[in-house]
Amino acid sequence: MSLAGRLVNVLAAPGEVFDEVKAATASVANWMTPAVLLILVSWVGAWFIFSQPAIQHQLTEIGEKAIQKQIDKGKLPKDQADKAREAAAKWSGLGSKIGAVVAPVFAGILTPVWWGLIVWLAGTKALKGQFPFIKAVEVAGLANMIGVLGAILKILLILITGSAFASPSLALLVKEFDPQNKAHTLLALANPMTFWFLAVVAIGLARLSNTSLGRAVVWVFGIWAAYTAVLVGVGMAIQSVFAG
């Protein structure tokens, strides 16, 4: 199977792809190519998104709302509000653009490494399989093709809805998404693309460790749920501290 064939077939027949990956010699292209595709798609999408006046206005409005909350709580004197608004208008858009450039790089490179580590540890330590770490990275990297599709879908949703927070998740049901709203944040986690990615990684884990898919699913989804809960909890705690 060619590299292009693996990149496409991992979406429809991941088990066959991972069987071949397990038997073949290690290939950096298996995980690096999806990473590069994700980065390029995200960068092009960001250029289109930030060229939309509606998105620019929305980002500015978020900063103004945060400043207004501080004024209402008496934490920011009104004579300092104008300076704060000027700073927010100057840096909020810039910060978002920097994030749009840097975040895809981390998502493209760290996702296969992080999930490769999880697959390797779960497969070799808990499930008693025998395979090298690089094979786990290849599995997670190929599964990252779902991330490429997810990025394309997210970009299209943002451009169609005019909302910088649009995503293929239950958050689409929210008319005005508020990133500081805990319920909205939880809805954004219910993303079918994420669950698809986890399912494909679980198939890879099952094939590499010669175990049942059911056991692999329990490990992959269980680990994801555990560290997601920790991250959400920490984020909410930090938000509560600053809000208080």
Short mmCIF file of C-alpha atoms in Angstrom, two decimals:
data_model
loop_
_atom_site.label_atom_id
_atom_site.label_comp_id
_atom_site.label_asym_id
_atom_site.label_seq_id
_atom_site.Cartn_x
_atom_site.Cartn_y
_atom_site.Cartn_z
CA MET A 1 0.00 0.00 0.00
CA SER A 2 1.40 3.40 -1.00
CA LEU A 3 1.66 6.29 1.43
CA ALA A 4 -1.30 7.99 -0.26
CA GLY A 5 -3.25 4.76 0.07
CA ARG A 6 -2.51 4.57 3.80
CA LEU A 7 -3.54 8.20 4.33
CA VAL A 8 -6.89 7.60 2.63
CA ASN A 9 -7.62 4.06 3.80
CA VAL A 10 -7.00 4.86 7.46
CA LEU A 11 -10.32 6.72 7.32
CA ALA A 12 -12.28 3.76 5.92
CA ALA A 13 -10.32 0.61 6.75
CA PRO A 14 -7.89 1.45 9.59
CA GLY A 15 -7.44 -2.16 10.62
CA GLU A 16 -5.91 -3.10 7.26
CA VAL A 17 -3.63 -0.07 7.34
CA PHE A 18 -2.39 -0.83 10.86
CA ASP A 19 -1.76 -4.47 10.01
CA GLU A 20 0.55 -3.30 7.24
CA VAL A 21 2.20 -0.71 9.48
CA LYS A 22 2.88 -3.39 12.08
CA ALA A 23 4.53 -5.70 9.55
CA ALA A 24 6.51 -3.08 7.60
CA THR A 25 9.69 -1.27 8.53
CA ALA A 26 9.33 2.02 10.38
CA SER A 27 8.46 5.04 8.25
CA VAL A 28 8.63 8.65 9.44
CA ALA A 29 6.30 9.63 6.57
CA ASN A 30 3.43 7.72 8.20
CA TRP A 31 3.15 10.25 11.00
CA MET A 32 4.92 13.29 9.61
CA THR A 33 2.81 13.63 6.43
CA PRO A 34 -0.51 13.99 8.31
CA ALA A 35 1.22 16.47 10.64
CA VAL A 36 2.35 18.63 7.72
CA LEU A 37 -1.09 18.44 6.09
CA LEU A 38 -2.77 19.52 9.34
CA ILE A 39 -0.41 22.47 9.74
CA LEU A 40 -0.85 23.67 6.14
CA VAL A 41 -4.64 23.29 6.17
CA SER A 42 -4.87 25.15 9.50
CA TRP A 43 -2.65 28.00 8.32
CA VAL A 44 -4.59 28.50 5.08
CA GLY A 45 -7.85 28.33 6.97
CA ALA A 46 -6.62 30.88 9.52
CA TRP A 47 -5.78 33.29 6.70
CA PHE A 48 -9.33 33.07 5.37
CA ILE A 49 -10.87 33.31 8.84
CA PHE A 50 -8.95 36.38 10.00
CA SER A 51 -9.72 38.15 6.73
CA GLN A 52 -13.41 38.20 7.70
CA PRO A 53 -14.53 41.49 9.30
CA ALA A 54 -17.17 39.66 11.36
CA ILE A 55 -14.51 37.48 13.00
CA GLN A 56 -12.27 40.47 13.70
CA HIS A 57 -15.18 42.31 15.32
CA GLN A 58 -16.05 39.25 17.40
CA LEU A 59 -12.52 38.94 18.78
CA THR A 60 -12.49 42.63 19.71
CA GLU A 61 -15.90 42.28 21.36
CA ILE A 62 -14.67 39.43 23.56
CA GLY A 63 -11.95 41.67 25.00
CA GLU A 64 -14.41 44.50 25.60
CA LYS A 65 -16.83 42.18 27.43
CA ALA A 66 -14.05 40.95 29.71
CA ILE A 67 -13.08 44.55 30.54
CA GLN A 68 -16.70 45.46 31.20
CA LYS A 69 -17.02 42.59 33.66
CA GLN A 70 -14.01 43.92 35.57
CA ILE A 71 -15.59 47.39 35.65
CA ASP A 72 -18.92 46.02 36.89
CA LYS A 73 -17.15 44.16 39.69
CA GLY A 74 -15.28 47.30 40.70
CA LYS A 75 -11.87 45.82 39.92
CA LEU A 76 -11.07 48.27 37.13
CA PRO A 77 -11.55 52.02 37.61
CA LYS A 78 -13.40 53.68 34.77
CA ASP A 79 -10.49 56.04 34.11
CA GLN A 80 -8.36 53.01 33.26
CA ALA A 81 -11.01 51.34 31.13
CA ASP A 82 -10.17 53.30 27.97
CA LYS A 83 -6.50 52.33 28.18
CA ALA A 84 -7.49 48.71 28.80
CA ARG A 85 -9.78 48.76 25.77
CA GLU A 86 -7.01 50.16 23.58
CA ALA A 87 -4.62 47.46 24.74
CA ALA A 88 -7.24 44.77 24.20
CA ALA A 89 -7.98 45.99 20.68
CA LYS A 90 -4.27 45.98 19.90
CA TRP A 91 -3.26 42.64 21.39
CA SER A 92 -6.36 40.43 21.29
CA GLY A 93 -6.32 40.07 17.52
CA LEU A 94 -2.56 39.62 17.47
CA GLY A 95 -2.70 36.97 20.16
CA SER A 96 -5.36 35.05 18.27
CA LYS A 97 -3.30 35.15 15.08
CA ILE A 98 -0.18 33.95 16.87
CA GLY A 99 -2.20 31.13 18.40
CA ALA A 100 -3.56 30.20 14.97
CA VAL A 101 0.02 29.85 13.71
CA VAL A 102 1.53 28.04 16.70
CA ALA A 103 -1.35 25.75 17.75
CA PRO A 104 -1.44 23.69 14.51
CA VAL A 105 2.28 22.98 14.86
CA PHE A 106 1.76 21.58 18.34
CA ALA A 107 -1.35 19.67 17.24
CA GLY A 108 0.43 18.19 14.25
CA ILE A 109 3.63 17.15 16.03
CA LEU A 110 2.60 16.51 19.63
CA THR A 111 -0.60 14.57 18.89
CA PRO A 112 1.14 11.54 17.36
CA VAL A 113 3.90 11.65 19.98
CA TRP A 114 1.50 11.99 22.92
CA TRP A 115 -0.94 9.37 21.69
CA GLY A 116 1.91 7.21 20.51
CA LEU A 117 3.22 7.20 24.08
CA ILE A 118 -0.24 6.29 25.40
CA VAL A 119 -0.65 3.47 22.87
CA TRP A 120 2.85 2.16 23.57
CA LEU A 121 2.45 2.21 27.36
CA ALA A 122 -1.05 0.71 27.31
CA GLY A 123 -0.13 -1.86 24.67
CA THR A 124 3.20 -3.06 26.04
CA LYS A 125 2.68 -2.63 29.79
CA ALA A 126 -1.03 -3.21 30.39
CA LEU A 127 -1.96 -5.41 27.42
CA LYS A 128 1.42 -7.23 27.26
CA GLY A 129 1.99 -6.59 23.57
CA GLN A 130 5.43 -6.36 21.98
CA PHE A 131 6.03 -3.51 19.55
CA PRO A 132 8.41 -0.54 19.39
CA PHE A 133 7.41 3.00 20.33
CA ILE A 134 7.76 4.25 16.73
CA LYS A 135 4.98 1.89 15.60
CA ALA A 136 2.63 3.47 18.13
CA VAL A 137 3.62 6.91 16.85
CA GLU A 138 2.87 5.80 13.27
CA VAL A 139 -0.58 4.57 14.32
CA ALA A 140 -1.41 7.82 16.10
CA GLY A 141 0.07 9.85 13.26
CA LEU A 142 -2.02 8.13 10.60
CA ALA A 143 -5.11 8.53 12.79
CA ASN A 144 -4.32 12.24 12.76
CA MET A 145 -5.74 12.32 9.22
CA ILE A 146 -9.05 12.60 11.02
CA GLY A 147 -7.67 15.76 12.58
CA VAL A 148 -7.03 17.09 9.08
CA LEU A 149 -10.67 16.47 8.14
CA GLY A 150 -11.75 18.00 11.44
CA ALA A 151 -9.71 21.14 10.76
CA ILE A 152 -11.28 21.53 7.31
CA LEU A 153 -14.77 21.07 8.74
CA LYS A 154 -14.11 23.55 11.56
CA ILE A 155 -12.80 26.17 9.10
CA LEU A 156 -15.87 25.79 6.90
CA LEU A 157 -18.21 26.07 9.90
CA ILE A 158 -16.49 29.24 11.10
CA LEU A 159 -16.71 30.82 7.66
CA ILE A 160 -20.36 29.80 7.23
CA THR A 161 -21.60 30.79 10.71
CA GLY A 162 -19.34 33.81 11.19
CA SER A 163 -18.48 32.55 14.68
CA ALA A 164 -14.84 32.11 15.71
CA PHE A 165 -15.92 29.35 18.12
CA ALA A 166 -17.90 27.21 15.67
CA SER A 167 -16.87 23.55 15.65
CA PRO A 168 -18.34 20.17 14.69
CA SER A 169 -19.61 19.60 18.23
CA LEU A 170 -22.69 20.11 20.38
CA ALA A 171 -21.54 23.71 20.80
CA LEU A 172 -23.22 24.36 17.44
CA LEU A 173 -26.52 24.19 19.34
CA VAL A 174 -25.52 27.30 21.29
CA LYS A 175 -26.63 30.50 19.59
CA GLU A 176 -23.96 32.71 21.15
CA PHE A 177 -20.99 30.68 22.34
CA ASP A 178 -19.25 32.06 25.42
CA PRO A 179 -15.78 30.56 26.05
CA GLN A 180 -16.08 31.54 29.74
CA ASN A 181 -19.32 29.57 30.12
CA LYS A 182 -18.59 26.17 31.66
CA ALA A 183 -21.61 24.51 30.04
CA HIS A 184 -20.57 25.79 26.62
CA THR A 185 -17.06 24.43 27.16
CA LEU A 186 -18.41 20.98 28.00
CA LEU A 187 -20.63 21.00 24.91
CA ALA A 188 -17.58 21.78 22.76
CA LEU A 189 -15.93 18.58 24.04
CA ALA A 190 -18.74 16.47 22.53
CA ASN A 191 -17.08 16.37 19.12
CA PRO A 192 -17.71 13.38 16.81
CA MET A 193 -14.33 13.96 15.13
CA THR A 194 -12.62 13.42 18.49
CA PHE A 195 -14.52 10.19 19.10
CA TRP A 196 -13.70 8.99 15.57
CA PHE A 197 -10.01 9.66 16.20
CA LEU A 198 -10.12 7.77 19.51
CA ALA A 199 -11.88 4.82 17.88
CA VAL A 200 -9.22 4.60 15.15
CA VAL A 201 -6.43 4.81 17.74
CA ALA A 202 -8.14 2.01 19.66
CA ILE A 203 -8.15 -0.14 16.52
CA GLY A 204 -4.44 0.55 16.13
CA LEU A 205 -3.80 -0.39 19.75
CA ALA A 206 -5.73 -3.64 19.31
CA ARG A 207 -3.79 -4.59 16.17
CA LEU A 208 -0.37 -3.75 17.60
CA SER A 209 -0.92 -5.55 20.91
CA ASN A 210 -2.93 -8.50 19.53
CA THR A 211 -5.79 -7.86 21.92
CA SER A 212 -9.54 -7.46 21.54
CA LEU A 213 -10.96 -4.19 20.25
CA GLY A 214 -13.16 -3.95 23.32
CA ARG A 215 -10.19 -3.88 25.69
CA ALA A 216 -8.39 -1.36 23.50
CA VAL A 217 -11.45 0.89 23.41
CA VAL A 218 -11.71 0.84 27.20
CA TRP A 219 -8.06 1.88 27.57
CA VAL A 220 -8.08 4.60 24.91
CA PHE A 221 -11.38 6.21 25.84
CA GLY A 222 -10.69 5.78 29.55
CA ILE A 223 -7.33 7.55 29.36
CA TRP A 224 -8.81 10.32 27.21
CA ALA A 225 -11.70 10.83 29.66
CA ALA A 226 -9.32 10.92 32.63
CA TYR A 227 -6.88 13.52 31.32
CA THR A 228 -9.67 15.58 29.75
CA ALA A 229 -11.44 15.75 33.11
CA VAL A 230 -8.20 16.90 34.75
CA LEU A 231 -7.60 19.60 32.12
CA VAL A 232 -11.18 20.85 32.32
CA GLY A 233 -11.04 20.90 36.11
CA VAL A 234 -7.78 22.87 36.14
CA GLY A 235 -9.11 25.29 33.54
CA MET A 236 -12.29 25.92 35.51
CA ALA A 237 -10.32 26.39 38.73
CA ILE A 238 -8.05 28.97 37.09
CA GLN A 239 -11.07 30.73 35.59
CA SER A 240 -12.78 30.84 38.99
CA VAL A 241 -9.67 32.36 40.61
CA PHE A 242 -9.47 35.16 38.04
CA ALA A 243 -13.23 35.67 38.07
CA GLY A 244 -13.22 35.94 41.82
#
